[in-house]
DNA sequence: GCCAACGTTGGC
DNA sequence: GCCAACGTTGGC
């Protein structure tokens, strides 16, 4: 099993969207960066994923997701109306991939970026060393270092409240 | 293949 | 709104 971190603006797709979706997975699509895509393509069902909220009031880790499908062709690349349409992609030669994820749990509080920056285990973490990458792997040590201070996770049934 | 110009991400 | 850090594009 692998560990990952994905970034999203909560206005686009945040932890509360996963809470609202409950058991039903949400498609993680619209990745249009090759490095991020290549990491996404390495995802397997059962992999654990931290959801990071970016460009918002409370920047930081908001909860835990789980990969539920193998990576598959992102359909948005073929939809001319979509923000994620790619004229150079064809059904013969698709360029971009997506996976489905579902909520594992929502953090009681967002674990802020400022706190992450202080964790010694994260000093070499891709999150802090490589800006602008929206899908990245985490080592088990990095995962543990974030999960601990993240505290109790509300399961989707709880989080719905 | 090089590199300048431009666009995007994302924290502050 | 600003700007640093990148990635992409396109001329040559």
PDB file of C-alpha atoms (C1' of nucleotides) in Angstrom:
ATOM      1  CA  UNK A   1       0.000   0.000   0.000  1.00  0.00           C
ATOM      2  CA  UNK A   2       1.192   3.498  -0.848  1.00  0.00           C
ATOM      3  CA  UNK A   3       0.746   6.889   0.747  1.00  0.00           C
ATOM      4  CA  UNK A   4      -0.046  10.066  -1.166  1.00  0.00           C
ATOM      5  CA  UNK A   5      -0.953  13.702  -0.732  1.00  0.00           C
ATOM      6  CA  UNK A   6      -3.212  15.568  -3.134  1.00  0.00           C
ATOM      7  CA  UNK A   7      -3.899  19.293  -3.201  1.00  0.00           C
ATOM      8  CA  UNK A   8      -7.156  20.974  -4.038  1.00  0.00           C
ATOM      9  CA  UNK A   9      -8.852  24.252  -3.511  1.00  0.00           C
ATOM     10  CA  UNK A  10     -11.764  23.470  -1.189  1.00  0.00           C
ATOM     11  CA  UNK A  11     -14.036  25.588  -3.368  1.00  0.00           C
ATOM     12  CA  UNK A  12     -13.302  23.166  -6.209  1.00  0.00           C
ATOM     13  CA  UNK A  13     -13.310  19.897  -4.322  1.00  0.00           C
ATOM     14  CA  UNK A  14     -12.700  19.835  -0.593  1.00  0.00           C
ATOM     15  CA  UNK A  15     -13.170  17.525   2.359  1.00  0.00           C
ATOM     16  CA  UNK A  16     -16.797  18.565   2.755  1.00  0.00           C
ATOM     17  CA  UNK A  17     -17.572  17.402  -0.761  1.00  0.00           C
ATOM     18  CA  UNK A  18     -16.339  13.961   0.272  1.00  0.00           C
ATOM     19  CA  UNK A  19     -18.371  14.133   3.491  1.00  0.00           C
ATOM     20  CA  UNK A  20     -21.465  15.000   1.472  1.00  0.00           C
ATOM     21  CA  UNK A  21     -20.729  12.158  -0.927  1.00  0.00           C
ATOM     22  CA  UNK A  22     -20.501   9.646   1.920  1.00  0.00           C
ATOM     23  CA  UNK A  23     -19.731   6.145   0.698  1.00  0.00           C
ATOM     24  CA  UNK A  24     -19.907   7.219  -2.914  1.00  0.00           C
ATOM     25  CA  UNK A  25     -16.493   7.877  -4.476  1.00  0.00           C
ATOM     26  CA  UNK A  26     -15.590  11.116  -6.217  1.00  0.00           C
ATOM     27  CA  UNK A  27     -13.536  11.185  -9.391  1.00  0.00           C
ATOM     28  CA  UNK A  28     -10.169  12.905  -8.915  1.00  0.00           C
ATOM     29  CA  UNK A  29      -9.742  14.441 -12.346  1.00  0.00           C
ATOM     30  CA  UNK A  30      -8.406  17.531 -14.045  1.00  0.00           C
ATOM     31  CA  UNK A  31      -4.731  16.814 -13.333  1.00  0.00           C
ATOM     32  CA  UNK A  32      -2.869  18.588 -16.138  1.00  0.00           C
ATOM     33  CA  UNK A  33       0.742  18.326 -15.086  1.00  0.00           C
ATOM     34  CA  UNK A  34       2.883  15.413 -16.222  1.00  0.00           C
ATOM     35  CA  UNK A  35       4.675  14.820 -12.974  1.00  0.00           C
ATOM     36  CA  UNK A  36       1.450  14.859 -10.991  1.00  0.00           C
ATOM     37  CA  UNK A  37      -0.167  12.619 -13.594  1.00  0.00           C
ATOM     38  CA  UNK A  38       2.633  10.087 -13.382  1.00  0.00           C
ATOM     39  CA  UNK A  39       2.222   9.858  -9.638  1.00  0.00           C
ATOM     40  CA  UNK A  40      -1.532   9.529 -10.062  1.00  0.00           C
ATOM     41  CA  UNK A  41      -0.971   6.646 -12.475  1.00  0.00           C
ATOM     42  CA  UNK A  42       1.010   4.842  -9.786  1.00  0.00           C
ATOM     43  CA  UNK A  43      -1.991   4.816  -7.430  1.00  0.00           C
ATOM     44  CA  UNK A  44      -3.636   1.521  -6.479  1.00  0.00           C
ATOM     45  CA  UNK A  45      -6.962   0.727  -4.858  1.00  0.00           C
ATOM     46  CA  UNK A  46      -6.536   0.834  -1.094  1.00  0.00           C
ATOM     47  CA  UNK A  47      -3.795   3.472  -1.156  1.00  0.00           C
ATOM     48  CA  UNK A  48      -4.212   6.115   1.536  1.00  0.00           C
ATOM     49  CA  UNK A  49      -4.320   9.778   0.559  1.00  0.00           C
ATOM     50  CA  UNK A  50      -4.092  12.998   2.552  1.00  0.00           C
ATOM     51  CA  UNK A  51      -6.314  15.776   1.240  1.00  0.00           C
ATOM     52  CA  UNK A  52      -4.637  19.173   1.407  1.00  0.00           C
ATOM     53  CA  UNK A  53      -6.604  22.391   1.074  1.00  0.00           C
ATOM     54  CA  UNK A  54      -4.728  25.094  -0.842  1.00  0.00           C
ATOM     55  CA  UNK A  55      -5.411  28.738  -1.725  1.00  0.00           C
ATOM     56  CA  UNK A  56      -7.990  29.208   1.005  1.00  0.00           C
ATOM     57  CA  UNK A  57      -8.570  30.513   4.524  1.00  0.00           C
ATOM     58  CA  UNK A  58      -7.314  27.428   6.312  1.00  0.00           C
ATOM     59  CA  UNK A  59      -4.403  26.021   4.360  1.00  0.00           C
ATOM     60  CA  UNK A  60      -3.402  22.519   5.387  1.00  0.00           C
ATOM     61  CA  UNK A  61      -4.367  18.868   5.668  1.00  0.00           C
ATOM     62  CA  UNK A  62      -8.115  18.428   5.989  1.00  0.00           C
ATOM     63  CA  UNK A  63      -8.609  14.696   6.043  1.00  0.00           C
ATOM     64  CA  UNK A  64      -7.883  11.244   4.686  1.00  0.00           C
ATOM     65  CA  UNK A  65      -9.124   9.662   1.472  1.00  0.00           C
ATOM     66  CA  UNK A  66      -8.757   6.221  -0.037  1.00  0.00           C
ATOM     67  CA  UNK A  67      -8.169   5.238  -3.636  1.00  0.00           C
ATOM     68  CA  UNK A  68     -10.938   2.927  -4.831  1.00  0.00           C
ATOM     69  CA  UNK A  69     -10.180   2.381  -8.531  1.00  0.00           C
ATOM     70  CA  UNK A  70      -7.231   1.764 -10.763  1.00  0.00           C
ATOM     71  CA  UNK A  71      -6.215   4.878 -12.701  1.00  0.00           C
ATOM     72  CA  UNK A  72      -8.329   5.331 -15.831  1.00  0.00           C
ATOM     73  CA  UNK A  73      -8.658   7.771 -18.710  1.00  0.00           C
ATOM     74  CA  UNK A  74      -9.831  11.216 -17.566  1.00  0.00           C
ATOM     75  CA  UNK A  75     -12.941  11.896 -19.681  1.00  0.00           C
ATOM     76  CA  UNK A  76     -12.707  15.680 -19.247  1.00  0.00           C
ATOM     77  CA  UNK A  77      -9.831  15.878 -21.710  1.00  0.00           C
ATOM     78  CA  UNK A  78     -12.313  15.066 -24.488  1.00  0.00           C
ATOM     79  CA  UNK A  79     -15.023  17.539 -23.453  1.00  0.00           C
ATOM     80  CA  UNK A  80     -14.621  20.787 -25.415  1.00  0.00           C
ATOM     81  CA  UNK A  81     -16.660  22.729 -22.873  1.00  0.00           C
ATOM     82  CA  UNK A  82     -14.551  21.653 -19.928  1.00  0.00           C
ATOM     83  CA  UNK A  83     -11.824  23.701 -18.263  1.00  0.00           C
ATOM     84  CA  UNK A  84      -9.788  20.528 -18.557  1.00  0.00           C
ATOM     85  CA  UNK A  85     -10.332  19.957 -22.261  1.00  0.00           C
ATOM     86  CA  UNK A  86      -7.125  19.110 -24.113  1.00  0.00           C
ATOM     87  CA  UNK A  87      -7.248  19.514 -27.885  1.00  0.00           C
ATOM     88  CA  UNK A  88      -4.143  17.384 -28.262  1.00  0.00           C
ATOM     89  CA  UNK A  89      -5.665  14.388 -26.531  1.00  0.00           C
ATOM     90  CA  UNK A  90      -7.581  11.805 -28.551  1.00  0.00           C
ATOM     91  CA  UNK A  91      -9.382   8.624 -27.571  1.00  0.00           C
ATOM     92  CA  UNK A  92      -6.607   6.804 -29.442  1.00  0.00           C
ATOM     93  CA  UNK A  93      -3.968   8.650 -27.488  1.00  0.00           C
ATOM     94  CA  UNK A  94      -5.380   9.878 -24.194  1.00  0.00           C
ATOM     95  CA  UNK A  95      -3.009  12.056 -22.225  1.00  0.00           C
ATOM     96  CA  UNK A  96      -4.544  12.403 -18.791  1.00  0.00           C
ATOM     97  CA  UNK A  97      -5.711  10.068 -16.057  1.00  0.00           C
ATOM     98  CA  UNK A  98      -8.089  10.054 -13.121  1.00  0.00           C
ATOM     99  CA  UNK A  99      -8.873   7.817 -10.153  1.00  0.00           C
ATOM    100  CA  UNK A 100     -11.890   7.551  -7.873  1.00  0.00           C
ATOM    101  CA  UNK A 101     -11.458   8.268  -4.170  1.00  0.00           C
ATOM    102  CA  UNK A 102     -13.734   8.124  -1.180  1.00  0.00           C
ATOM    103  CA  UNK A 103     -13.619   9.623   2.279  1.00  0.00           C
ATOM    104  CA  UNK A 104     -11.879   7.759   5.056  1.00  0.00           C
ATOM    105  CA  UNK A 105     -12.235  10.546   7.601  1.00  0.00           C
ATOM    106  CA  UNK A 106     -12.386  14.274   8.102  1.00  0.00           C
ATOM    107  CA  UNK A 107      -9.952  15.949  10.485  1.00  0.00           C
ATOM    108  CA  UNK A 108     -11.539  17.682  13.468  1.00  0.00           C
ATOM    109  CA  UNK A 109      -9.409  20.675  12.543  1.00  0.00           C
ATOM    110  CA  UNK A 110      -7.317  21.394   9.493  1.00  0.00           C
ATOM    111  CA  UNK A 111      -3.653  20.728  10.298  1.00  0.00           C
ATOM    112  CA  UNK A 112      -2.098  24.008   9.186  1.00  0.00           C
ATOM    113  CA  UNK A 113       0.804  24.356   6.791  1.00  0.00           C
ATOM    114  CA  UNK A 114       2.655  26.357   9.453  1.00  0.00           C
ATOM    115  CA  UNK A 115       2.572  23.292  11.714  1.00  0.00           C
ATOM    116  CA  UNK A 116       3.648  20.958   8.922  1.00  0.00           C
ATOM    117  CA  UNK A 117       6.664  23.175   8.285  1.00  0.00           C
ATOM    118  CA  UNK A 118       7.784  22.671  11.885  1.00  0.00           C
ATOM    119  CA  UNK A 119       7.715  18.872  11.814  1.00  0.00           C
ATOM    120  CA  UNK A 120      11.249  17.539  11.564  1.00  0.00           C
ATOM    121  CA  UNK A 121      10.101  14.462   9.641  1.00  0.00           C
ATOM    122  CA  UNK A 122       8.775  16.711   6.871  1.00  0.00           C
ATOM    123  CA  UNK A 123      11.859  18.796   6.199  1.00  0.00           C
ATOM    124  CA  UNK A 124      12.624  16.762   3.065  1.00  0.00           C
ATOM    125  CA  UNK A 125       8.998  16.108   2.176  1.00  0.00           C
ATOM    126  CA  UNK A 126       8.002  16.902  -1.410  1.00  0.00           C
ATOM    127  CA  UNK A 127       5.162  19.052  -0.089  1.00  0.00           C
ATOM    128  CA  UNK A 128       7.664  21.490   1.368  1.00  0.00           C
ATOM    129  CA  UNK A 129      10.494  21.175  -1.135  1.00  0.00           C
ATOM    130  CA  UNK A 130       8.593  21.206  -4.416  1.00  0.00           C
ATOM    131  CA  UNK A 131       6.012  23.915  -4.821  1.00  0.00           C
ATOM    132  CA  UNK A 132       3.167  23.642  -7.311  1.00  0.00           C
ATOM    133  CA  UNK A 133       3.030  19.860  -7.407  1.00  0.00           C
ATOM    134  CA  UNK A 134      -0.527  18.713  -6.765  1.00  0.00           C
ATOM    135  CA  UNK A 135      -0.102  14.931  -6.477  1.00  0.00           C
ATOM    136  CA  UNK A 136       2.854  13.509  -4.602  1.00  0.00           C
ATOM    137  CA  UNK A 137       3.980  10.390  -2.762  1.00  0.00           C
ATOM    138  CA  UNK A 138       4.650  10.353   0.962  1.00  0.00           C
ATOM    139  CA  UNK A 139       7.000   8.022   2.790  1.00  0.00           C
ATOM    140  CA  UNK A 140       5.543   6.039   5.661  1.00  0.00           C
ATOM    141  CA  UNK A 141       7.492   8.252   8.101  1.00  0.00           C
ATOM    142  CA  UNK A 142       6.033  11.383   6.542  1.00  0.00           C
ATOM    143  CA  UNK A 143       2.572   9.876   6.626  1.00  0.00           C
ATOM    144  CA  UNK A 144       2.872   8.980  10.301  1.00  0.00           C
ATOM    145  CA  UNK A 145       4.284  12.411  11.144  1.00  0.00           C
ATOM    146  CA  UNK A 146       1.170  14.046   9.702  1.00  0.00           C
ATOM    147  CA  UNK A 147      -1.426  11.513  10.830  1.00  0.00           C
ATOM    148  CA  UNK A 148      -0.472  11.783  14.496  1.00  0.00           C
ATOM    149  CA  UNK A 149      -1.080  15.513  14.964  1.00  0.00           C
ATOM    150  CA  UNK A 150      -4.100  15.269  12.677  1.00  0.00           C
ATOM    151  CA  UNK A 151      -5.841  13.589  15.578  1.00  0.00           C
ATOM    152  CA  UNK A 152      -9.153  11.785  15.594  1.00  0.00           C
ATOM    153  CA  UNK A 153     -10.796  11.434  12.219  1.00  0.00           C
ATOM    154  CA  UNK A 154     -14.529  11.667  11.867  1.00  0.00           C
ATOM    155  CA  UNK A 155     -15.822   8.849   9.717  1.00  0.00           C
ATOM    156  CA  UNK A 156     -18.168   9.932   7.000  1.00  0.00           C
ATOM    157  CA  UNK A 157     -21.223   8.879   8.972  1.00  0.00           C
ATOM    158  CA  UNK A 158     -20.012  10.959  11.949  1.00  0.00           C
ATOM    159  CA  UNK A 159     -18.833  13.849   9.856  1.00  0.00           C
ATOM    160  CA  UNK A 160     -22.251  14.199   8.287  1.00  0.00           C
ATOM    161  CA  UNK A 161     -23.447  14.807  11.806  1.00  0.00           C
TER     162      UNK A 161
ATOM    163  C1'  DG B   1      18.113  22.033 -28.648  1.00  0.00           C
ATOM    164  C1'  DC B   2      18.118  26.628 -26.659  1.00  0.00           C
ATOM    165  C1'  DC B   3      15.874  30.171 -24.430  1.00  0.00           C
ATOM    166  C1'  DA B   4      12.724  34.133 -23.872  1.00  0.00           C
ATOM    167  C1'  DA B   5       8.049  34.986 -23.042  1.00  0.00           C
ATOM    168  C1'  DC B   6       4.139  33.736 -20.983  1.00  0.00           C
ATOM    169  C1'  DG B   7       0.869  31.253 -17.915  1.00  0.00           C
ATOM    170  C1'  DT B   8      -0.162  28.886 -13.547  1.00  0.00           C
ATOM    171  C1'  DT B   9       0.211  27.600  -8.753  1.00  0.00           C
ATOM    172  C1'  DG B  10      -0.149  28.867  -4.331  1.00  0.00           C
ATOM    173  C1'  DG B  11       1.665  31.196  -0.050  1.00  0.00           C
ATOM    174  C1'  DC B  12       1.676  35.552   1.978  1.00  0.00           C
TER     175       DC B  12
ATOM    176  C1'  DG C   1      -2.609  42.027  -5.080  1.00  0.00           C
ATOM    177  C1'  DC C   2       2.126  40.565  -5.150  1.00  0.00           C
ATOM    178  C1'  DC C   3       5.583  37.617  -6.409  1.00  0.00           C
ATOM    179  C1'  DA C   4       8.609  33.359  -6.452  1.00  0.00           C
ATOM    180  C1'  DA C   5       8.966  29.080  -8.579  1.00  0.00           C
ATOM    181  C1'  DC C   6       8.053  26.392 -12.055  1.00  0.00           C
ATOM    182  C1'  DG C   7       6.040  24.376 -16.465  1.00  0.00           C
ATOM    183  C1'  DT C   8       4.816  25.164 -21.254  1.00  0.00           C
ATOM    184  C1'  DT C   9       5.037  27.238 -25.715  1.00  0.00           C
ATOM    185  C1'  DG C  10       7.012  28.631 -29.779  1.00  0.00           C
ATOM    186  C1'  DG C  11      10.573  31.086 -32.576  1.00  0.00           C
ATOM    187  C1'  DC C  12      14.947  30.307 -34.211  1.00  0.00           C
TER     188       DC C  12
END
